[in-house]
Coordinates of C-alpha atoms in Angstrom, one line a residue:
Chain A
X1215 CA 116.8 -20.7 -44.8
X1216 CA 116.1 -19.1 -48.2
X1217 CA 118.6 -16.7 -49.7
X1218 CA 117.4 -13.1 -49.7
X1219 CA 117.1 -11.5 -53.1
X1220 CA 117.3 -7.9 -54.0
X1221 CA 115.8 -7.1 -57.4
X1222 CA 117.1 -4.0 -59.2
X1223 CA 114.5 -2.9 -61.6
X1224 CA 110.7 -2.9 -61.5
X1225 CA 109.8 -3.2 -65.2
X1226 CA 107.9 -6.1 -66.8
X1227 CA 110.9 -8.4 -66.3
X1228 CA 110.6 -7.9 -62.6
X1229 CA 106.8 -7.6 -62.2
X1230 CA 105.7 -10.3 -64.6
X1231 CA 108.7 -12.6 -64.5
X1232 CA 111.1 -12.7 -61.7
X1233 CA 109.0 -11.6 -58.8
X1234 CA 106.3 -14.3 -59.5
X1235 CA 109.0 -16.8 -60.3
X1236 CA 110.6 -16.3 -57.0
X1237 CA 107.4 -17.4 -55.4
X1238 CA 107.9 -20.8 -57.2
X1239 CA 111.3 -21.2 -55.7
X1240 CA 110.4 -19.9 -52.2
X1241 CA 112.1 -22.9 -50.7
X1242 CA 115.4 -21.5 -51.8
X1243 CA 114.9 -17.7 -52.4
X1244 CA 112.8 -14.9 -50.8
X1245 CA 112.3 -11.4 -52.2
X1246 CA 113.6 -8.9 -49.6
X1247 CA 114.2 -5.7 -51.5
X1248 CA 113.1 -4.1 -54.8
X1249 CA 114.7 -0.9 -56.2
X1250 CA 113.5 1.2 -59.1
X1251 CA 114.8 4.4 -60.7
X1252 CA 111.9 6.5 -59.4
X1253 CA 108.9 5.0 -61.1
X1254 CA 107.2 4.1 -57.8
X1255 CA 106.7 0.5 -59.0
X1256 CA 109.2 -0.9 -56.6
X1257 CA 107.1 0.3 -53.7
X1258 CA 104.0 -1.4 -55.2
X1259 CA 105.8 -4.7 -55.5
X1260 CA 107.2 -4.4 -52.0
X1261 CA 103.8 -3.6 -50.6
X1262 CA 102.3 -6.8 -51.8
X1263 CA 105.3 -9.0 -51.1
X1264 CA 106.4 -7.8 -47.8
X1265 CA 109.8 -6.7 -49.2
X1266 CA 111.5 -3.3 -48.7
X1267 CA 111.7 -0.9 -51.5
X1268 CA 114.0 2.0 -52.5
X1269 CA 114.9 4.3 -55.3
X1270 CA 118.3 3.9 -56.9
X1271 CA 120.6 0.9 -56.0
X1272 CA 122.4 2.3 -52.9
X1273 CA 119.9 1.2 -50.3
X1274 CA 119.4 -2.2 -51.8
X1275 CA 123.1 -2.9 -51.9
X1276 CA 123.4 -1.7 -48.3
X1277 CA 120.6 -4.0 -47.2
X1278 CA 122.2 -6.8 -45.2
X1279 CA 119.5 -9.2 -46.0
X1280 CA 120.2 -9.0 -49.7
X1281 CA 122.4 -12.0 -50.4
X1282 CA 121.6 -12.4 -54.1
X1283 CA 121.3 -9.4 -56.5
X1284 CA 118.9 -9.8 -59.4
X1285 CA 119.7 -7.3 -62.2
X1286 CA 116.5 -6.7 -64.0
X1287 CA 117.2 -3.1 -65.1
X1288 CA 117.4 -1.9 -68.7
X1289 CA 120.1 -3.8 -70.7
X1290 CA 122.4 -0.8 -71.0
X1291 CA 122.7 -0.7 -67.2
X1292 CA 123.3 -4.4 -66.6
X1293 CA 127.1 -4.3 -66.6
X1294 CA 127.2 -1.3 -64.2
X1295 CA 124.7 -3.0 -61.9
X1296 CA 126.8 -6.2 -61.8
X1297 CA 129.8 -4.1 -61.0
X1298 CA 128.0 -2.3 -58.2
X1299 CA 126.9 -5.7 -56.8
X1300 CA 130.4 -6.9 -56.8
X1301 CA 131.7 -3.7 -55.2
X1302 CA 129.2 -4.2 -52.4
X1303 CA 130.7 -7.6 -51.7
X1304 CA 127.8 -9.7 -53.2
X1305 CA 128.9 -13.0 -54.5
X1306 CA 125.7 -14.2 -56.1
X1307 CA 124.1 -12.4 -59.0
X1308 CA 121.3 -13.2 -61.3
X1309 CA 121.4 -11.0 -64.4
X1310 CA 118.7 -10.7 -67.0
X1311 CA 120.1 -11.1 -70.5
X1312 CA 122.3 -9.6 -71.9
X1313 CA 125.1 -9.1 -69.4
X1314 CA 126.4 -6.2 -71.5
X1315 CA 125.6 -4.4 -74.7
X1316 CA 129.1 -4.7 -76.2
X1317 CA 131.6 -7.5 -76.3
X1318 CA 134.4 -5.6 -74.5
X1319 CA 132.1 -4.7 -71.6
X1320 CA 130.9 -8.3 -71.4
X1321 CA 134.4 -9.6 -71.2
X1322 CA 135.4 -7.1 -68.6
X1323 CA 132.5 -7.6 -66.3
X1324 CA 132.8 -11.4 -66.5
X1325 CA 136.5 -11.2 -65.7
X1326 CA 135.6 -9.1 -62.7
X1327 CA 133.0 -11.7 -61.6
X1328 CA 135.6 -14.4 -62.0
X1329 CA 138.2 -12.5 -60.1
X1330 CA 135.8 -11.9 -57.2
X1331 CA 134.7 -15.5 -57.3
X1332 CA 131.1 -14.3 -57.8
X1333 CA 128.4 -16.8 -58.9
X1334 CA 126.5 -15.5 -61.9
X1335 CA 123.5 -16.8 -63.8
X1336 CA 122.3 -15.1 -67.0
X1337 CA 118.6 -15.3 -67.7
X1338 CA 118.7 -17.1 -71.1
X1339 CA 115.9 -19.3 -69.9
X1340 CA 115.7 -21.7 -72.8
X1341 CA 119.2 -22.9 -72.0
X1342 CA 117.9 -24.0 -68.6
X1343 CA 114.7 -25.5 -69.9
X1344 CA 114.8 -29.2 -68.9
X1345 CA 113.6 -30.1 -72.4
X1346 CA 116.9 -28.7 -73.8
X1347 CA 119.1 -30.8 -71.5
X1348 CA 117.1 -33.8 -72.5
X1349 CA 117.3 -33.0 -76.2
X1350 CA 121.0 -32.3 -75.9
X1351 CA 121.5 -35.7 -74.2
X1352 CA 119.7 -37.3 -77.1
X1353 CA 121.7 -35.5 -79.7
X1354 CA 125.0 -36.4 -78.0
X1355 CA 124.0 -40.0 -77.6
X1356 CA 122.7 -40.4 -81.2
X1357 CA 126.1 -39.0 -82.4
X1358 CA 124.6 -37.6 -85.6
X1359 CA 126.3 -34.7 -87.2
X1360 CA 124.2 -31.5 -86.9
X1361 CA 123.4 -30.3 -90.4
X1362 CA 121.0 -27.4 -89.8
X1363 CA 119.1 -25.6 -87.1
X1364 CA 116.0 -23.6 -87.9
X1365 CA 114.3 -21.2 -85.4
X1366 CA 110.9 -19.8 -86.1
X1367 CA 109.3 -17.3 -83.7
X1368 CA 105.9 -15.7 -84.1
X1369 CA 105.4 -13.7 -80.9
X1370 CA 102.0 -12.6 -79.6
X1371 CA 102.0 -9.4 -77.5
X1372 CA 103.6 -9.9 -74.1
X1373 CA 100.6 -8.3 -72.4
X1374 CA 98.6 -11.5 -73.1
X1375 CA 101.0 -13.5 -71.1
X1376 CA 101.6 -10.9 -68.4
X1377 CA 97.9 -11.2 -67.7
X1378 CA 98.2 -14.8 -66.6
X1379 CA 101.0 -14.2 -64.1
X1380 CA 100.1 -10.8 -62.7
X1381 CA 96.8 -9.8 -61.1
X1382 CA 97.0 -6.1 -62.0
X1383 CA 98.4 -3.9 -64.7
X1384 CA 102.0 -4.5 -65.9
X1385 CA 104.4 -1.8 -66.8
X1386 CA 105.1 -1.6 -70.5
X1387 CA 108.5 -1.6 -72.0
X1388 CA 109.4 1.4 -74.1
X1389 CA 108.1 0.6 -77.6
X1390 CA 110.6 0.2 -80.4
X1391 CA 110.3 2.6 -83.3
X1392 CA 108.5 0.9 -86.3
X1393 CA 110.6 -0.5 -89.1
X1394 CA 111.0 1.8 -92.0
X1395 CA 112.1 0.2 -95.2
X1396 CA 113.9 3.4 -96.3
X1397 CA 115.9 3.8 -93.1
X1398 CA 118.6 1.1 -93.3
X1399 CA 120.5 2.3 -90.2
X1400 CA 117.4 2.2 -88.1
X1401 CA 116.5 -1.3 -89.3
X1402 CA 120.1 -2.4 -88.6
X1403 CA 119.9 -1.0 -85.1
X1404 CA 116.6 -2.7 -84.5
X1405 CA 117.9 -6.1 -85.8
X1406 CA 120.9 -5.7 -83.5
X1407 CA 118.6 -5.1 -80.5
X1408 CA 116.4 -8.0 -81.4
X1409 CA 119.3 -10.4 -81.6
X1410 CA 120.6 -9.2 -78.2
X1411 CA 117.1 -9.2 -76.6
X1412 CA 115.3 -12.1 -78.3
X1413 CA 117.7 -14.3 -80.2
X1414 CA 119.9 -14.3 -77.0
X1415 CA 117.5 -16.9 -75.6
X1416 CA 118.3 -19.5 -78.3
X1417 CA 121.8 -18.6 -79.6
X1418 CA 123.4 -20.3 -76.5
X1419 CA 121.5 -23.5 -77.5
X1420 CA 122.8 -23.2 -81.1
X1421 CA 126.4 -22.7 -79.7
X1422 CA 125.9 -25.8 -77.6
X1423 CA 125.6 -27.9 -80.8
X1424 CA 127.2 -25.8 -83.5
X1425 CA 130.0 -23.8 -81.8
X1426 CA 132.1 -21.4 -83.7
X1427 CA 130.4 -18.6 -85.7
X1428 CA 131.7 -18.4 -89.2
X1429 CA 129.7 -15.7 -90.8
X1430 CA 126.2 -14.3 -91.2
X1431 CA 124.9 -15.4 -94.6
X1432 CA 122.2 -12.7 -94.8
X1433 CA 120.0 -10.7 -92.4
X1434 CA 117.0 -8.5 -93.0
X1435 CA 114.5 -6.6 -91.0
X1436 CA 110.9 -7.9 -91.0
X1437 CA 107.9 -5.7 -90.4
X1438 CA 106.2 -4.8 -88.1
X1439 CA 109.2 -5.7 -85.8
X1440 CA 111.3 -8.7 -86.5
X1441 CA 114.3 -10.2 -88.3
X1442 CA 115.1 -13.0 -90.7
X1443 CA 118.7 -14.2 -91.0
X1444 CA 121.0 -17.2 -91.7
X1445 CA 124.3 -18.0 -90.1
X1446 CA 127.0 -20.4 -90.9
X1447 CA 128.4 -21.8 -87.6
X1448 CA 130.2 -24.9 -86.5
X1449 CA 130.0 -26.4 -90.0
X1450 CA 126.2 -26.2 -90.0
X1451 CA 123.6 -23.7 -91.2
X1452 CA 121.2 -21.8 -88.9
X1453 CA 118.1 -20.1 -90.1
X1454 CA 116.7 -17.7 -87.5
X1455 CA 113.4 -15.9 -88.1
X1456 CA 111.3 -13.9 -85.6
X1457 CA 108.4 -11.6 -85.9
X1458 CA 106.6 -9.7 -83.0
X1459 CA 103.0 -9.4 -83.9
X1460 CA 100.5 -6.9 -82.6
X1461 CA 97.6 -9.4 -82.2
X1462 CA 96.3 -12.8 -83.2
X1463 CA 97.6 -16.3 -82.8
X1464 CA 99.4 -17.5 -79.7
X1465 CA 103.2 -17.5 -79.7
X1466 CA 105.0 -20.0 -81.8
X1467 CA 108.6 -20.5 -80.6
X1468 CA 110.1 -23.5 -82.4
X1469 CA 113.6 -24.8 -82.8
X1470 CA 114.4 -27.7 -85.2
X1471 CA 117.7 -29.5 -85.3
X1472 CA 118.4 -31.8 -88.3
X1473 CA 121.2 -34.2 -88.0
X1474 CA 122.5 -37.1 -90.1
X1475 CA 120.4 -39.4 -87.9
X1476 CA 117.2 -37.6 -87.0
X1477 CA 115.2 -34.4 -86.7
X1478 CA 114.5 -32.9 -83.3
X1479 CA 111.8 -30.3 -82.8
X1480 CA 111.5 -28.3 -79.6
X1481 CA 108.4 -26.1 -79.1
X1482 CA 108.9 -23.7 -76.2
X1483 CA 106.0 -22.2 -74.3
X1484 CA 105.3 -18.5 -74.7
X1485 CA 107.4 -16.1 -72.6
X1486 CA 106.4 -15.2 -69.0
X1487 CA 104.0 -18.1 -68.5
X1488 CA 104.8 -21.2 -66.4
X1489 CA 103.5 -24.0 -68.5
X1490 CA 106.2 -26.6 -67.8
X1491 CA 109.1 -27.4 -70.1
X1492 CA 109.2 -27.2 -73.8
X1493 CA 107.7 -30.1 -75.9
X1494 CA 110.3 -32.2 -77.8
X1495 CA 109.6 -34.5 -80.7
X1496 CA 112.2 -36.6 -82.4
X1497 CA 111.7 -38.1 -85.9
X1498 CA 114.2 -40.7 -86.9
X1499 CA 115.2 -42.0 -90.3
X1500 CA 113.1 -45.1 -89.8
X1501 CA 110.0 -43.2 -89.5
X1502 CA 109.7 -43.5 -85.7
X1503 CA 108.3 -40.4 -84.0
X1504 CA 109.0 -40.0 -80.3
X1505 CA 107.6 -37.2 -78.0
X1506 CA 109.6 -36.8 -74.8
X1507 CA 107.8 -36.4 -71.5
X1508 CA 107.5 -32.8 -70.5
X1509 CA 108.6 -31.6 -67.1
X1510 CA 106.6 -29.4 -64.7
X1511 CA 109.6 -27.1 -64.3
X1512 CA 110.1 -24.4 -66.9
X1513 CA 113.2 -22.5 -67.9
X1514 CA 112.5 -19.5 -65.6
X1515 CA 112.2 -21.6 -62.5
X1516 CA 115.2 -23.8 -63.6
X1517 CA 117.5 -20.8 -64.0
X1518 CA 116.8 -19.8 -60.4
X1519 CA 117.3 -23.5 -59.3
X1520 CA 120.6 -23.4 -61.2
X1521 CA 121.7 -20.4 -59.1
X1522 CA 120.7 -22.3 -55.9
X1523 CA 122.8 -25.2 -57.1
X1524 CA 125.8 -22.9 -57.6
X1525 CA 125.3 -21.4 -54.1
X1526 CA 125.2 -24.8 -52.5
X1527 CA 128.4 -25.8 -54.3
X1528 CA 126.7 -28.6 -56.2
X1529 CA 127.8 -27.2 -59.6
X1530 CA 130.8 -25.1 -60.7
X1531 CA 130.8 -21.7 -62.3
X1532 CA 131.7 -21.8 -66.0
X1533 CA 132.8 -18.2 -66.7
X1534 CA 134.3 -19.3 -70.0
X1535 CA 131.0 -20.6 -71.2
X1536 CA 129.1 -17.5 -70.2
X1537 CA 131.7 -15.4 -71.9
X1538 CA 131.6 -17.5 -75.1
X1539 CA 127.8 -17.2 -75.1
X1540 CA 128.0 -13.5 -74.6
X1541 CA 130.7 -13.1 -77.3
X1542 CA 128.7 -15.2 -79.7
X1543 CA 125.5 -13.2 -79.3
X1544 CA 127.2 -9.9 -79.6
X1545 CA 129.1 -11.1 -82.7
X1546 CA 125.9 -12.3 -84.3
X1547 CA 124.2 -9.0 -83.4
X1548 CA 127.0 -7.0 -85.0
X1549 CA 127.3 -9.2 -88.1
X1550 CA 123.5 -9.2 -88.6
X1551 CA 123.3 -5.4 -88.3
X1552 CA 126.1 -5.1 -90.9
X1553 CA 124.4 -7.6 -93.2
X1554 CA 121.1 -5.5 -93.0
X1555 CA 123.1 -2.4 -94.0
X1556 CA 125.1 -4.1 -96.8
X1557 CA 122.1 -6.1 -98.1
X1558 CA 120.0 -3.0 -98.4
X1559 CA 122.7 -1.2 -100.2
X1560 CA 123.8 -4.0 -102.6
Chain B
X1259 CA 81.5 -39.1 -120.2
X1260 CA 85.2 -38.4 -121.0
X1261 CA 87.7 -41.0 -122.1
X1262 CA 90.8 -41.3 -120.1
X1263 CA 93.9 -42.9 -121.5
X1264 CA 96.7 -44.1 -119.2
X1265 CA 100.3 -44.4 -120.0
X1266 CA 102.0 -47.7 -118.9
X1267 CA 102.9 -47.9 -115.2
X1268 CA 100.1 -45.7 -113.9
X1269 CA 97.8 -48.4 -112.6
X1270 CA 96.9 -46.3 -109.6
X1271 CA 94.9 -44.1 -112.0
X1272 CA 92.6 -47.1 -112.9
X1273 CA 91.1 -46.7 -109.5
X1274 CA 90.8 -42.9 -110.0
X1275 CA 88.9 -43.4 -113.2
X1276 CA 86.6 -45.9 -111.5
X1277 CA 86.1 -43.4 -108.6
X1278 CA 85.1 -40.7 -111.1
X1279 CA 82.5 -42.8 -112.9
X1280 CA 80.3 -41.8 -114.7
X1281 CA 82.3 -38.7 -115.6
X1282 CA 85.2 -40.8 -116.9
X1283 CA 85.9 -44.2 -118.5
X1284 CA 89.1 -45.9 -119.5
X1285 CA 90.2 -45.7 -123.1
X1286 CA 93.2 -46.2 -125.4
X1287 CA 95.2 -43.1 -126.3
X1288 CA 92.8 -41.5 -128.8
X1289 CA 91.8 -38.1 -129.9
X1290 CA 89.4 -36.4 -127.6
X1291 CA 90.7 -38.3 -124.5
X1292 CA 92.4 -37.0 -121.4
X1293 CA 95.9 -38.5 -121.4
X1294 CA 97.6 -39.4 -118.2
X1295 CA 101.4 -39.5 -118.4
X1296 CA 104.1 -40.5 -116.1
X1297 CA 106.3 -37.6 -114.9
X1298 CA 109.5 -39.5 -115.4
X1299 CA 112.3 -38.1 -117.5
X1300 CA 111.3 -36.7 -120.8
X1301 CA 107.7 -36.0 -119.7
X1302 CA 107.7 -32.7 -121.5
X1303 CA 108.3 -34.3 -124.9
X1304 CA 105.6 -36.9 -124.2
X1305 CA 103.2 -34.2 -123.2
X1306 CA 103.9 -32.3 -126.3
X1307 CA 103.3 -35.4 -128.4
X1308 CA 100.0 -36.1 -126.6
X1309 CA 98.9 -32.6 -127.4
X1310 CA 99.7 -33.1 -131.0
X1311 CA 97.9 -36.5 -131.1
X1312 CA 94.6 -35.1 -130.0
X1313 CA 94.6 -35.2 -126.2
X1314 CA 92.0 -32.7 -124.8
X1315 CA 93.8 -32.4 -121.5
X1316 CA 96.9 -33.9 -120.0
X1317 CA 97.6 -35.1 -116.5
X1318 CA 101.3 -35.5 -115.6
X1319 CA 101.9 -37.6 -112.5
X1320 CA 104.7 -36.3 -110.3
X1321 CA 106.8 -34.5 -112.9
X1322 CA 110.5 -34.6 -112.4
X1323 CA 112.4 -31.4 -112.9
X1324 CA 113.0 -30.3 -116.5
X1325 CA 114.6 -27.5 -118.2
X1326 CA 112.7 -24.3 -118.9
X1327 CA 113.1 -25.0 -122.6
X1328 CA 111.3 -28.3 -122.2
X1329 CA 108.6 -26.6 -120.1
X1330 CA 108.2 -24.1 -122.9
X1331 CA 107.2 -27.0 -125.3
X1332 CA 104.3 -27.9 -122.9
X1333 CA 103.4 -24.2 -122.4
X1334 CA 102.7 -24.0 -126.1
X1335 CA 99.8 -26.5 -125.9
X1336 CA 96.3 -25.1 -126.1
X1337 CA 94.9 -27.7 -123.8
X1338 CA 94.7 -27.9 -119.9
X1339 CA 97.8 -29.4 -118.4
X1340 CA 97.4 -30.7 -114.8
X1341 CA 100.5 -31.5 -112.9
X1342 CA 100.0 -33.9 -110.0
X1343 CA 102.4 -32.9 -107.2
X1344 CA 101.5 -34.9 -104.1
X1345 CA 103.4 -32.6 -101.8
X1346 CA 101.6 -29.5 -103.1
X1347 CA 98.1 -30.9 -103.5
X1348 CA 95.8 -28.4 -105.1
X1349 CA 93.1 -28.9 -102.4
X1350 CA 95.6 -28.4 -99.6
X1351 CA 96.7 -25.2 -101.3
X1352 CA 93.1 -24.0 -101.2
X1353 CA 92.9 -24.9 -97.5
X1354 CA 96.1 -23.0 -96.8
X1355 CA 95.2 -19.9 -98.8
X1356 CA 94.6 -16.8 -96.8
X1357 CA 93.5 -13.3 -97.6
X1358 CA 95.9 -11.9 -95.0
X1359 CA 99.4 -11.1 -96.2
X1360 CA 102.1 -12.8 -94.2
X1361 CA 104.8 -10.8 -92.5
X1362 CA 107.2 -13.6 -93.2
X1363 CA 107.1 -17.1 -94.7
X1364 CA 109.5 -19.8 -93.6
X1365 CA 109.7 -23.2 -95.2
X1366 CA 111.9 -26.1 -93.9
X1367 CA 112.4 -29.1 -96.2
X1368 CA 114.1 -32.4 -95.5
X1369 CA 114.5 -35.3 -97.8
X1370 CA 116.9 -37.6 -99.7
X1371 CA 119.9 -36.0 -101.3
X1372 CA 119.4 -38.0 -104.5
X1373 CA 116.0 -36.4 -105.3
X1374 CA 116.5 -33.0 -103.7
X1375 CA 115.6 -30.9 -106.7
X1376 CA 112.1 -32.5 -106.8
X1377 CA 111.2 -32.0 -103.1
X1378 CA 113.0 -28.7 -102.8
X1379 CA 110.8 -27.5 -105.7
X1380 CA 107.8 -28.5 -103.6
X1381 CA 109.2 -26.6 -100.6
X1382 CA 109.6 -23.6 -102.8
X1383 CA 106.0 -24.1 -104.0
X1384 CA 104.7 -23.7 -100.4
X1385 CA 106.7 -20.5 -100.1
X1386 CA 105.0 -19.2 -103.2
X1387 CA 101.5 -20.3 -102.0
X1388 CA 101.9 -18.8 -98.5
X1389 CA 103.8 -15.7 -99.8
X1390 CA 100.9 -14.9 -102.1
X1391 CA 102.6 -15.2 -105.5
X1392 CA 105.8 -15.2 -107.4
X1393 CA 109.1 -14.8 -105.5
X1394 CA 112.5 -13.5 -106.4
X1395 CA 115.7 -14.6 -104.7
X1396 CA 117.5 -12.0 -102.5
X1397 CA 120.2 -14.2 -100.9
X1398 CA 121.2 -17.9 -100.9
X1399 CA 123.6 -20.3 -99.3
X1400 CA 124.8 -23.7 -100.6
X1401 CA 126.8 -26.3 -98.8
X1402 CA 127.1 -30.0 -99.2
X1403 CA 124.2 -30.6 -96.7
X1404 CA 122.0 -27.5 -96.8
X1405 CA 120.6 -25.2 -99.4
X1406 CA 118.9 -22.0 -98.4
X1407 CA 117.3 -19.2 -100.4
X1408 CA 115.9 -16.0 -99.1
X1409 CA 113.1 -14.7 -101.2
X1410 CA 110.7 -11.8 -101.5
X1411 CA 107.4 -11.4 -103.3
X1412 CA 106.6 -8.5 -105.6
X1413 CA 104.5 -7.1 -102.8
X1414 CA 107.4 -7.3 -100.4
X1415 CA 106.5 -10.5 -98.4
X1416 CA 109.8 -12.0 -97.4
X1417 CA 110.2 -15.8 -97.4
X1418 CA 113.0 -18.2 -96.7
X1419 CA 113.4 -21.8 -97.8
X1420 CA 115.9 -24.1 -96.1
X1421 CA 116.5 -27.6 -97.5
X1422 CA 118.5 -30.1 -95.5
X1423 CA 119.7 -33.1 -97.5
X1424 CA 119.4 -36.5 -95.7
X1425 CA 120.4 -40.0 -96.5
X1426 CA 119.0 -42.3 -99.2
X1427 CA 116.2 -43.7 -97.1
X1428 CA 115.0 -40.3 -95.8
X1429 CA 111.3 -39.5 -96.2
X1430 CA 110.4 -36.0 -97.3
X1431 CA 109.1 -33.6 -94.8
X1432 CA 108.1 -30.0 -95.4
X1433 CA 107.1 -27.5 -92.7
X1434 CA 105.8 -24.2 -93.9
X1435 CA 104.6 -21.3 -91.8
X1436 CA 103.1 -18.0 -92.8
X1437 CA 103.8 -15.7 -89.8
X1438 CA 100.9 -13.3 -89.4
X1439 CA 98.3 -12.6 -86.7
X1440 CA 96.3 -15.3 -88.5
X1441 CA 99.1 -17.9 -88.8
X1442 CA 99.0 -20.6 -91.4
X1443 CA 101.0 -23.8 -90.7
X1444 CA 101.4 -26.5 -93.4
X1445 CA 103.0 -29.8 -92.5
X1446 CA 103.9 -32.5 -95.1
X1447 CA 105.4 -35.6 -93.5
X1448 CA 105.7 -38.6 -95.8
X1449 CA 106.7 -40.9 -93.0
X1450 CA 103.6 -40.2 -91.1
X1451 CA 101.4 -39.9 -94.2
X1452 CA 100.5 -36.4 -93.1
X1453 CA 99.5 -33.5 -95.3
X1454 CA 97.9 -30.9 -93.1
X1455 CA 97.1 -27.2 -93.2
X1456 CA 96.1 -25.4 -90.0
X1457 CA 95.2 -21.8 -89.3
X1458 CA 96.0 -20.4 -85.9
X1459 CA 94.4 -17.3 -84.6
X1460 CA 93.4 -15.8 -81.3
X1461 CA 90.4 -18.1 -81.4
X1462 CA 92.7 -21.2 -81.4
X1463 CA 94.0 -23.7 -84.0
X1464 CA 91.8 -24.9 -86.8
X1465 CA 93.0 -27.8 -88.8
X1466 CA 91.5 -28.2 -92.2
X1467 CA 89.6 -31.4 -92.8
X1468 CA 91.7 -34.4 -93.9
X1469 CA 91.5 -34.8 -97.6
X1470 CA 90.7 -38.4 -98.3
X1471 CA 90.6 -38.1 -102.1
X1472 CA 93.6 -39.8 -103.7
X1473 CA 96.1 -37.6 -105.4
X1474 CA 95.4 -39.4 -108.6
X1475 CA 91.6 -38.8 -108.4
X1476 CA 92.2 -35.2 -107.5
X1477 CA 94.5 -34.7 -110.5
X1478 CA 92.1 -36.4 -112.9
X1479 CA 89.0 -34.6 -111.5
X1480 CA 90.8 -31.3 -112.0
X1481 CA 91.5 -32.2 -115.6
X1482 CA 87.9 -33.0 -116.2
X1483 CA 86.8 -29.8 -114.5
X1484 CA 89.3 -27.8 -116.6
X1485 CA 87.7 -29.1 -119.8
X1486 CA 84.9 -26.7 -119.3
X1487 CA 86.9 -23.8 -117.9
X1488 CA 87.9 -20.8 -120.0
X1489 CA 90.9 -20.1 -117.7
X1490 CA 93.8 -22.5 -118.1
X1491 CA 95.1 -24.1 -115.0
X1492 CA 98.2 -22.4 -113.5
X1493 CA 100.0 -25.7 -112.8
X1494 CA 102.8 -25.3 -115.4
X1495 CA 103.4 -21.6 -114.7
X1496 CA 103.7 -22.4 -111.0
X1497 CA 106.0 -25.4 -111.7
X1498 CA 108.3 -23.3 -113.9
X1499 CA 108.5 -20.6 -111.2
X1500 CA 109.3 -23.2 -108.5
X1501 CA 111.9 -25.0 -110.6
X1502 CA 113.6 -21.8 -111.7
X1503 CA 114.1 -20.9 -108.0
X1504 CA 115.5 -24.3 -107.3
X1505 CA 118.0 -23.9 -110.2
X1506 CA 118.9 -20.5 -108.8
X1507 CA 119.5 -22.1 -105.3
X1508 CA 121.9 -24.6 -106.7
X1509 CA 123.9 -22.3 -109.0
X1510 CA 127.6 -22.2 -108.2
X1511 CA 128.5 -19.0 -106.4
X1512 CA 129.5 -16.3 -108.9

């Protein structure tokens, strides 16, 4: 019998991502309840999926068929909704990234999950992409020291990818204010948000191979919406650059790891789509170039499978890892914002 | 028909001269000839001397980094100076050129530690090309394995060059991307023998045709073309720009 899922939130993350993804893991999960804050979109989702809908989180958390709570609300509400799920006695939670918007809150809510023995998966989907596990195995086996990691993201509008996973219109996220070169504090705020909402997908991978943030070398805002920064972490250097573009080329989402032995390049598919795992290519010092086989499962499906695996007791919860990832992202976000401010004023 | 004089050790240019017949023919170093020089150490002095001895144009094959003072000697010559940089081929630069300003340029370079100033200069060269002009450093980082410089053009295009130093046998690889709705991707991979420029738009990915002309023929052809041009080639100005930034990258922290 599939576990019943109650989704809190009916924005693009629910409509274009987790609701369609649940249909891919229907052998393990079934959508039973959707709640919104009054937009009416939960009812629309419920009408086409056969689930129940409600406004606010009370009815959803009182629904006895809801065994798993999926927190897909705006980021500022994640911690509160995790707590509400715990208070209702739920022991299985899927939370879209980030789990909280400040480090203290993240620590507190994770401690509460651990105390309650709740299973928690955070939707940093690249960490779950089978290509990353394969690349990580390769990096571990090759035993080369990681020298640098570079991340280059050129993101096409999300609507383009919503259109291939949803039949109708998709709700839009509130748009960010445009970057203004003269408004340093606004730009620092936007860079912080982008690190927590976008870089959060990849910083756990970076921490996997270069743990231990030392400092942010520089950070700057990039128009129209983006950031460019470098970090010193785990004895290596990370360059992370991302731009959200209003039109044009399809998304480029590329992570390159250079070690003393070889160079590993991972190209992730665009967000929202289900196009299988990322594509990994390894170039070694002898000139050999190897492309790993891609897997049909993508990171979105894999993160739900990871929750199923926890529920079946096949894998153990690693709260410390989740906390370290959350701490790392928040530390980078704060340091990057500070670097934007100080760089602009130097 | 133009006479072309080759310095010792540049046998590859014999084929280039033959492939440019009847525009060029081999000659001894004489007045009125195009002189082709090796870019090994001291190339600036040899170029200066060639100019004094009557060369009508000079080709320098793979110039190694030099001081700005040495570059200034060559800049004083009133003849075309073509610098053959196989990782920043002039024809590939044309293929990668775009009218659309990039929102951000990223360049990742990898190559042997021993020759890093040379290939890092070429990585910087791609940042200049894709960034649309001269760049100024805004931040940098130096460690024993990685050098990084954040840059910005006069028009405000940000660029970042990251150079990771590999072992002695490492082949040079440069990946450069101009992030824009019409994205330009340049990939230089010496292991794979690849030098490719692609433009990616909402219509798909268009890879510029493979350039089958040898780098030697390309350099020599450009020198011959420059003989009739009133505008001097920008090769030296660009090299000076790129090397100045590499020197800035490597300066000890103040």
